[in-house]
Every structure is written in structure tokens, then in C-alpha cells.
């Protein structure tokens, strides 16, 4: 299922820019069709490695092979997933409030579980820069009970953090066992409300955040961009809003292709007390500067994340309402 530009709501058509360069053209061919691969419990965290797609279902990390067979890869509920340069799976284990890495021998390394002695809220999604530093978001959806991290003014922090070069950590051990000051707060309540999806540009220049305070009336539902300095810290005053989902369901997972286009899972098809259906569930494709280029609808509801895969990296996978969708890309 594909919605072309002439099928988009008028509110979206006015936001779509045109340009001749690749990064400002849709990567979808005119006859593109999204395929529903079934209700296989694909709730979040799609990540591709060696011909298989990994995703989470709220209880396990699952692996879907080239034949379409799904098996349990690892227990422990998680959210965002990524494979590092060495091919090891790094996960935001939201339930256990930590970020971990699965080593080649199957052992679990805890990369971070607290900030200055206070437990994280619920690590949600993650990305890595060219140096191997892991950046992750730490929102809290639902109950506020048990939140521990506050700023100097006593405000609860739903922040963005950096784990400094975890690639050098010995296998199977916790970083805090080596007394390494490994976690840095990158963004706090002055810049973000409830950070969800996260992405760093390949040149380490920009940090993209899906600020999705979706269970609060009037909460932020924005795609944000920040400029990073050479030390990987956010430059003051660099916050820029690329897109605003207004009263709809805001952005979730984010990916970027080789041309710099942004793929953002967002929207919903069934309204609730906090969100309208102004923006339908699916993947919103933007130019690097935030121009809406195209939209891929999904069902039944709530597009949550996306990832590139396939033999040539030319397939987009989308998790939505426990269904997995695949979309061929024309680059």
C-alpha cells in the first residue's frame, strides 16, 4: 500500500518541497507497494544483520530469517536495537532500565544502567556516532512512579545521554566495574520534553530527536535537529524544529539513507484521548532540511520504527501495530 503525493491530505501537500537533487526527491517509485508481512509481534526496534531482521515484541528479541521464519534470539524485553561496527547487538532494555550489548558468545554486557547513581527511566532508542559512542533516549511513558533522575531545580529529567566509547569494554563486564565515567547527559528538559527516536548524521554534525510527548495534551510531537560540536556535545542555541505533528501522534523511530533523507515512523489511525488522526500511521520521508517528500501508510495503527535491510539495503522495514511491513526503495 502506497500513498502518492496526490493522495496526501491537503495539510501535508503544502509542506512538501520540490528540488532536483536526490536528497530532495522521493525514494519511492510510482508503482511502489508496501507489503504486510503479517502480525508477527513486530512492536519495535527493527535492525538488519546478515540477511535477517531483528525486532522486539515486548517480551523477546526476535529474528526473522530470509525464509520468513521467526525465532527468539534473546529474552528480556527491549525497545530500540542496533548492531555496532563489530556486529554486536546493542539494546535499550526499557523494562530493566539499562542499555546492554550481546557479545558474540551470547553473554550480556551492561553498558549503562544509571546516571550519577540514579537509575534510568526507561531507555527507548539509540544510535552510534563514528567514534563508537552510543547515544540513547530515556523517556518515561505511563506511570511516573520510580523515576529517579532530576536536575538542579528538582525537575524530573527525560533526557538524551551518551555512553562514551563502549567498544573498548572487555566482554561481559559492566563499565562501572572499571570506574569509568561513561555516561554524559547531552539534552535535558530545557531542550526536549520526552525524547524517543534518535539519529546522528554520518559526519557527526547533527543530532536528530523525535520529541514525542504523546500522552499529554499539548505535548511536543516534533522532529528536532541539534548541531553537535567536535566533542559530540550539543551547541547551545542550535535547536531547530524540522516538522511538527501538532495534535496527532508524534514521531518515533528515525533512520537516514545514504542521500541524507530522513525516514520517521509516526502517526496513528485511531484517535485516543490525547491524539487525533490528523496524521495517519506510517513512515514520513523528509529531505535533510525537513521537507516532506512522501508518505507510506501502515496498518492497523501506530507506526513505531523502521530500518533498512535487504541484500542491497534497498528495503525499508516498518513496525506498526505488531505488524511488519516491507517497502522497496528506488534510490
Short mmCIF file of C-alpha atoms in Angstrom, two decimals, residues 66-205:
data_model
loop_
_atom_site.label_atom_id
_atom_site.label_comp_id
_atom_site.label_asym_id
_atom_site.label_seq_id
_atom_site.Cartn_x
_atom_site.Cartn_y
_atom_site.Cartn_z
CA UNK A 66 15.38 -14.90 4.83
CA UNK A 67 12.71 -17.62 4.62
CA UNK A 68 10.33 -15.65 6.82
CA UNK A 69 10.75 -17.91 9.85
CA UNK A 70 10.75 -16.08 13.19
CA UNK A 71 12.62 -17.40 16.23
CA UNK A 72 13.54 -16.00 19.65
CA UNK A 73 17.06 -14.59 19.58
CA UNK A 74 17.19 -13.33 23.16
CA UNK A 75 14.95 -12.93 26.18
CA UNK A 76 14.40 -9.69 28.14
CA UNK A 77 12.08 -7.05 26.77
CA UNK A 78 13.74 -4.24 24.87
CA UNK A 79 12.90 -1.33 22.63
CA UNK A 80 15.48 0.17 20.26
CA UNK A 81 18.11 -2.12 18.73
CA UNK A 82 21.25 -1.59 16.67
CA UNK A 83 24.27 -3.58 15.56
CA UNK A 84 27.63 -1.94 16.20
CA UNK A 85 30.61 -1.94 13.84
CA UNK A 86 31.67 -5.32 15.24
CA UNK A 87 28.24 -6.84 14.57
CA UNK A 88 27.18 -6.99 18.22
CA UNK A 89 23.58 -6.24 19.16
CA UNK A 90 23.10 -3.21 21.41
CA UNK A 91 19.68 -2.84 23.03
CA UNK A 92 17.66 -0.39 25.08
CA UNK A 93 16.17 -2.72 27.69
CA UNK A 94 13.35 -0.45 28.77
CA UNK A 95 11.92 -2.82 31.38
CA UNK A 96 15.26 -3.35 33.14
CA UNK A 97 16.15 0.34 32.69
CA UNK A 98 19.52 -0.26 31.08
CA UNK A 99 21.46 -0.35 27.82
CA UNK A 100 23.17 -3.64 27.01
CA UNK A 101 25.27 -5.35 24.38
CA UNK A 102 25.05 -9.01 23.38
CA UNK A 103 28.55 -10.36 22.79
CA UNK A 104 29.47 -12.94 20.16
CA UNK A 105 29.42 -15.70 22.79
CA UNK A 106 25.93 -14.70 23.95
CA UNK A 107 26.95 -13.01 27.20
CA UNK A 108 25.32 -9.72 28.10
CA UNK A 109 27.41 -6.63 28.80
CA UNK A 110 25.69 -3.80 30.68
CA UNK A 111 26.88 -0.60 29.04
CA UNK A 112 24.91 1.73 31.32
CA UNK A 113 22.17 1.43 33.92
CA UNK A 114 22.29 4.73 35.80
CA UNK A 115 23.34 8.36 35.68
CA UNK A 116 25.24 9.62 38.72
CA UNK A 117 23.88 6.74 40.77
CA UNK A 118 20.24 7.23 39.71
CA UNK A 119 18.52 4.59 37.59
CA UNK A 120 17.40 5.48 34.10
CA UNK A 121 13.68 5.94 33.40
CA UNK A 122 13.18 3.53 30.50
CA UNK A 123 15.83 3.63 27.74
CA UNK A 124 13.95 3.81 24.47
CA UNK A 125 16.06 4.14 21.33
CA UNK A 126 19.71 4.52 20.39
CA UNK A 127 22.26 5.34 17.72
CA UNK A 128 26.04 5.44 17.42
CA UNK A 129 28.48 8.03 16.10
CA UNK A 130 31.63 7.46 14.05
CA UNK A 131 33.76 7.10 17.20
CA UNK A 132 31.62 4.32 18.62
CA UNK A 133 29.89 6.44 21.26
CA UNK A 134 26.32 5.29 21.89
CA UNK A 135 23.64 7.97 22.23
CA UNK A 136 20.25 6.98 23.65
CA UNK A 137 16.95 8.48 24.76
CA UNK A 138 15.46 7.92 28.20
CA UNK A 139 11.78 8.95 28.35
CA UNK A 140 9.08 7.60 30.61
CA UNK A 141 5.67 6.81 29.18
CA UNK A 142 2.82 5.95 31.50
CA UNK A 143 3.34 6.00 35.26
CA UNK A 144 5.91 8.41 36.68
CA UNK A 145 6.46 6.16 39.68
CA UNK A 146 10.06 5.21 40.34
CA UNK A 147 11.68 7.98 38.29
CA UNK A 148 14.94 8.99 39.98
CA UNK A 149 16.88 11.44 37.82
CA UNK A 150 16.28 15.15 38.48
CA UNK A 151 18.03 18.37 37.55
CA UNK A 152 19.27 21.08 39.91
CA UNK A 153 15.79 22.58 40.02
CA UNK A 154 14.21 19.31 41.07
CA UNK A 155 12.60 18.63 37.70
CA UNK A 156 12.41 15.05 36.50
CA UNK A 157 14.73 14.51 33.55
CA UNK A 158 13.66 12.63 30.45
CA UNK A 159 16.93 13.12 28.69
CA UNK A 160 19.34 12.12 25.98
CA UNK A 161 22.60 10.51 27.08
CA UNK A 162 25.91 9.42 25.60
CA UNK A 163 27.84 6.30 26.55
CA UNK A 164 31.45 7.11 25.79
CA UNK A 165 33.23 4.58 23.55
CA UNK A 166 31.83 1.32 24.97
CA UNK A 167 33.54 -0.61 22.17
CA UNK A 168 36.72 -0.92 24.26
CA UNK A 169 35.00 -2.53 27.23
CA UNK A 170 36.11 -6.12 27.99
CA UNK A 171 33.47 -8.68 27.06
CA UNK A 172 30.72 -9.48 29.54
CA UNK A 173 31.59 -6.85 32.14
CA UNK A 174 29.94 -3.67 33.37
CA UNK A 175 31.60 -0.35 32.67
CA UNK A 176 31.07 0.81 36.23
CA UNK A 177 33.27 -2.07 37.40
CA UNK A 178 36.18 -0.16 35.86
CA UNK A 179 35.18 3.16 37.46
CA UNK A 180 34.82 4.76 34.03
CA UNK A 181 32.75 7.98 33.97
CA UNK A 182 30.97 6.66 30.93
CA UNK A 183 27.60 8.43 30.79
CA UNK A 184 27.11 12.08 29.82
CA UNK A 185 23.80 13.97 29.78
CA UNK A 186 23.50 15.51 26.31
CA UNK A 187 19.98 17.00 26.38
CA UNK A 188 17.72 17.82 29.32
CA UNK A 189 14.30 19.39 29.98
CA UNK A 190 15.31 22.77 28.56
CA UNK A 191 15.60 21.28 25.07
CA UNK A 192 13.33 18.20 24.97
CA UNK A 193 10.15 17.03 26.69
CA UNK A 194 10.04 13.29 26.04
CA UNK A 195 12.75 12.14 23.61
CA UNK A 196 12.04 8.95 21.72
CA UNK A 197 13.71 8.21 18.37
CA UNK A 198 17.30 9.33 17.85
CA UNK A 199 19.78 9.60 14.98
CA UNK A 200 23.22 11.07 14.35
CA UNK A 201 24.26 12.10 10.84
CA UNK A 202 27.20 10.14 9.36
CA UNK A 203 29.51 13.15 9.67
CA UNK A 204 28.62 13.53 13.39
CA UNK A 205 27.41 17.05 12.71
#
